[in-house]
Amino acid sequence: MTVNEILAYLKKHGSSSNVSGMARFGITPAKAFGVHTPTVRKLAKEIGTDHSLALSLWKTKYHEARILATLIADPEKVTEELMEIWVNDFDSWAVCDACCGELFVYTPFAIQKTDEWCHREKEFVKRAGFVMIAELAVHRKDIANEIFLRFFPVIECEATDERNFVRKAVNWALRQIGKRNASLNRKAIALSRKLSKMNNSTARWIGNDAIKDLHSPIVIRRLSKLKFRTKRRSTKN
């Protein structure tokens, strides 16, 4: 499919009411068709990986075209320069989260960019840094605990950022690290408790919400099963 064909497809499947619905969830890009995400994902499966097409779609600035671009781009062809261009183009949490979770997390520059973006001031760039932490914790089983422990100081430092899209990402990062394994769970809970006692309402919210999630029966059961499976594997070896 060409870019024009894809834009025509998106226009056909979009609606102004969906655009209004997006706005209610804080998604207010300058250009949007109002296409439901499952429709975009279905189209991505039909297209497959096409990095060149992804680059062209991103340049259209349409919300759904950029979501589609993150789904069909090739992480092996993503350069550090491209990551910087795209991250500075983010105009909604939806594009930010899709790009980080579907594409950037699988690139060779994932950890490096996470370290850099968490310290940036621009709202969606900083959010991207913390979304990357969350996505790394979920998707990158090859990363050692030590890398995630390295993120704790920046989580503590930025926990006072009151901007909604940043604070929620900081909270998400802390919770996902704590769900990775039992060892990180204990350390994440310790940091959460520290945040919950800070003289800052945003930090307290992040800490208290994380404690509630990381102490939940569902998380505890999952981590117990994971610990049991790990012990069985080590015994067999």
Coordinates of C-alpha atoms in Angstrom, one line a residue:
M1 CA 0.0 0.0 0.0
T2 CA 1.1 3.6 -0.6
V3 CA 0.9 6.4 1.9
N4 CA -2.0 7.9 0.0
E5 CA -3.9 4.6 0.0
I6 CA -3.3 4.2 3.7
L7 CA -4.5 7.7 4.5
A8 CA -7.6 7.1 2.4
Y9 CA -8.2 3.9 4.4
L10 CA -7.8 5.7 7.7
K11 CA -10.1 8.5 6.6
K12 CA -12.8 6.0 5.6
H13 CA -12.6 4.2 9.0
G14 CA -12.5 7.3 11.1
S15 CA -15.2 9.5 12.6
S16 CA -15.4 12.9 14.2
S17 CA -17.1 11.3 17.2
N18 CA -14.1 9.1 17.8
V19 CA -11.9 12.2 17.6
S20 CA -14.0 13.7 20.4
G21 CA -13.7 10.5 22.4
M22 CA -10.0 10.6 22.1
A23 CA -10.0 14.2 23.5
R24 CA -11.8 12.9 26.6
F25 CA -8.8 10.7 27.2
G26 CA -6.3 13.4 26.8
I27 CA -5.4 12.6 23.2
T28 CA -5.5 15.8 21.3
P29 CA -3.2 15.7 18.2
A30 CA -3.4 18.4 15.6
K31 CA -4.3 15.9 12.9
A32 CA -6.4 12.8 13.5
F33 CA -9.0 10.7 11.7
G34 CA -10.6 9.1 14.7
V35 CA -9.8 5.5 13.9
H36 CA -10.1 2.8 16.6
T37 CA -6.8 1.2 17.6
P38 CA -7.8 -2.4 16.7
T39 CA -8.5 -1.2 13.1
V40 CA -5.0 0.3 13.0
R41 CA -3.4 -2.9 14.4
K42 CA -5.3 -5.0 11.8
L43 CA -3.9 -2.8 9.0
A44 CA -0.4 -3.2 10.4
K45 CA -0.7 -7.0 10.3
E46 CA -1.8 -6.8 6.7
I47 CA 1.2 -4.6 5.8
G48 CA 3.9 -6.3 7.8
T49 CA 7.3 -4.8 8.4
D50 CA 8.0 -1.9 6.1
H51 CA 10.5 0.6 7.5
S52 CA 10.5 2.9 4.5
L53 CA 6.7 3.2 4.6
A54 CA 6.8 3.8 8.3
L55 CA 9.1 6.8 7.8
S56 CA 6.8 8.2 5.2
L57 CA 3.7 7.7 7.4
W58 CA 5.3 9.5 10.3
K59 CA 5.9 12.6 8.2
T60 CA 2.2 12.9 7.5
K61 CA 1.7 14.0 11.2
Y62 CA -1.6 12.1 11.4
H63 CA -2.2 10.5 14.7
E64 CA -3.2 7.1 13.4
A65 CA -0.6 7.1 10.7
R66 CA 2.1 7.6 13.4
I67 CA 0.6 4.8 15.5
L68 CA 0.7 2.6 12.4
A69 CA 4.3 3.6 11.7
T70 CA 5.4 2.4 15.1
L71 CA 3.8 -1.0 14.3
I72 CA 5.5 -1.6 11.0
A73 CA 8.9 0.0 11.5
D74 CA 11.9 -2.3 11.8
P75 CA 13.7 -1.8 15.2
E76 CA 16.9 -3.1 13.6
K77 CA 16.8 -0.1 11.2
V78 CA 16.0 2.5 13.8
T79 CA 18.9 4.9 14.4
E80 CA 19.7 7.0 17.4
E81 CA 19.0 10.1 15.2
L82 CA 15.6 8.8 14.2
M83 CA 14.7 8.1 17.9
E84 CA 15.5 11.7 18.7
I85 CA 13.4 13.1 15.8
W86 CA 10.4 11.0 16.7
V87 CA 10.5 11.5 20.4
N88 CA 10.5 15.2 19.9
D89 CA 7.5 14.9 17.6
F90 CA 5.3 13.2 20.3
D91 CA 2.1 15.1 20.8
S92 CA 0.1 12.7 22.8
W93 CA 0.6 10.0 25.4
A94 CA -0.9 7.5 23.0
V95 CA 1.8 8.0 20.3
C96 CA 4.5 8.2 23.0
D97 CA 3.4 4.9 24.6
A98 CA 2.9 3.1 21.3
C99 CA 6.3 4.1 19.9
C100 CA 8.1 3.2 23.1
G101 CA 6.3 -0.1 23.7
E102 CA 6.1 -1.4 20.1
L103 CA 9.4 -0.1 18.7
F104 CA 12.0 1.8 20.7
V105 CA 12.2 -0.8 23.5
Y106 CA 13.6 -3.3 21.0
T107 CA 16.3 -1.1 19.6
P108 CA 20.0 -1.3 20.5
F109 CA 19.7 2.3 22.0
A110 CA 16.8 1.5 24.3
I111 CA 18.7 1.8 27.6
Q112 CA 20.9 4.7 26.5
K113 CA 17.8 6.7 25.4
T114 CA 15.9 5.8 28.6
D115 CA 18.8 7.3 30.7
E116 CA 18.8 10.5 28.6
W117 CA 15.1 11.1 28.2
C118 CA 14.2 10.7 31.9
H119 CA 16.2 13.9 32.5
R120 CA 14.8 16.0 29.7
E121 CA 12.3 18.8 30.5
K122 CA 9.9 18.4 27.5
E123 CA 6.8 16.7 28.8
F124 CA 6.3 13.8 26.3
V125 CA 10.1 13.3 26.0
K126 CA 10.4 12.8 29.8
R127 CA 7.3 10.6 29.7
A128 CA 9.0 8.5 27.0
G129 CA 11.9 7.9 29.3
F130 CA 9.7 6.5 32.1
V131 CA 7.5 4.6 29.7
M132 CA 10.7 3.0 28.4
I133 CA 11.6 1.8 31.9
A134 CA 8.1 0.2 32.2
E135 CA 8.4 -1.4 28.8
L136 CA 11.9 -2.6 29.4
A137 CA 10.7 -4.3 32.6
V138 CA 8.0 -6.1 30.7
H139 CA 9.6 -7.0 27.4
R140 CA 13.3 -7.2 27.8
K141 CA 14.1 -10.4 29.8
D142 CA 17.7 -10.1 28.8
I143 CA 18.3 -7.1 31.1
A144 CA 19.8 -7.7 34.5
N145 CA 18.4 -6.4 37.8
E146 CA 21.3 -3.9 38.1
I147 CA 20.1 -1.9 35.2
F148 CA 16.7 -1.4 36.8
L149 CA 18.2 -0.5 40.1
R150 CA 20.1 2.2 38.2
F151 CA 16.7 3.8 37.4
F152 CA 15.7 4.2 41.0
P153 CA 17.5 7.5 41.7
V154 CA 15.9 9.1 38.7
I155 CA 12.4 7.8 39.7
E156 CA 12.9 9.3 43.1
C157 CA 14.2 12.6 41.7
E158 CA 11.4 13.0 39.1
A159 CA 8.6 11.8 41.4
T160 CA 7.8 15.5 42.2
D161 CA 7.0 16.4 38.6
E162 CA 3.3 17.3 38.9
R163 CA 2.5 17.1 35.2
N164 CA -0.1 14.4 34.7
F165 CA 1.5 12.6 31.8
V166 CA 4.9 12.5 33.6
R167 CA 3.7 11.5 37.1
K168 CA 1.7 8.7 35.7
A169 CA 4.6 7.4 33.7
V170 CA 6.9 7.6 36.8
N171 CA 4.3 5.6 38.7
W172 CA 4.1 3.1 35.9
A173 CA 7.8 2.6 35.7
L174 CA 8.1 2.0 39.4
R175 CA 5.3 -0.5 39.4
Q176 CA 6.6 -2.5 36.4
I177 CA 10.0 -2.8 37.9
G178 CA 8.4 -4.1 41.0
K179 CA 6.5 -6.7 39.1
R180 CA 9.6 -8.1 37.3
N181 CA 10.8 -10.4 40.1
A182 CA 10.7 -10.8 43.9
S183 CA 14.0 -9.1 44.4
L184 CA 13.1 -6.0 42.5
N185 CA 9.6 -6.1 44.1
R186 CA 11.1 -5.7 47.6
K187 CA 13.3 -2.8 46.4
A188 CA 10.5 -1.1 44.5
I189 CA 8.2 -1.3 47.6
A190 CA 11.0 0.2 49.7
L191 CA 11.3 3.1 47.3
S192 CA 7.5 3.5 47.2
R193 CA 7.4 3.8 50.9
K194 CA 10.1 6.4 50.9
L195 CA 8.1 8.4 48.3
S196 CA 4.9 8.0 50.3
K197 CA 6.5 9.9 53.2
M198 CA 7.9 12.8 51.1
N199 CA 6.7 16.3 51.6
N200 CA 5.2 16.4 48.1
S201 CA 1.7 15.4 47.1
T202 CA 2.7 14.0 43.7
A203 CA 5.5 11.8 45.2
R204 CA 3.1 10.6 47.9
W205 CA 0.5 9.7 45.3
I206 CA 3.1 7.8 43.2
G207 CA 4.4 5.9 46.3
N208 CA 1.1 5.0 47.8
D209 CA -0.4 3.9 44.5
A210 CA 2.7 1.7 43.8
I211 CA 2.6 0.2 47.2
K212 CA -1.0 -0.8 46.8
D213 CA -0.3 -2.4 43.4
L214 CA 2.9 -4.2 44.4
H215 CA 1.4 -5.6 47.5
S216 CA -1.7 -6.8 45.7
P217 CA -2.5 -10.6 45.9
I218 CA -2.3 -11.0 42.1
V219 CA 1.3 -9.6 42.0
I220 CA 2.4 -11.6 45.1
R221 CA 1.0 -14.9 43.6
R222 CA 2.6 -14.2 40.2
L223 CA 6.0 -13.5 41.8
S224 CA 5.8 -16.6 44.0
K225 CA 5.1 -18.8 41.0
L226 CA 8.0 -17.1 39.1
K227 CA 10.4 -17.7 42.1
F228 CA 9.3 -21.3 42.2
R229 CA 9.9 -21.9 38.5
T230 CA 13.3 -20.3 38.8
K231 CA 14.3 -22.5 41.7
R232 CA 13.2 -25.6 39.8
R233 CA 15.2 -24.6 36.7
S234 CA 18.3 -24.0 38.8
T235 CA 17.9 -27.3 40.6
K236 CA 17.7 -29.2 37.3
N237 CA 20.8 -27.5 36.0

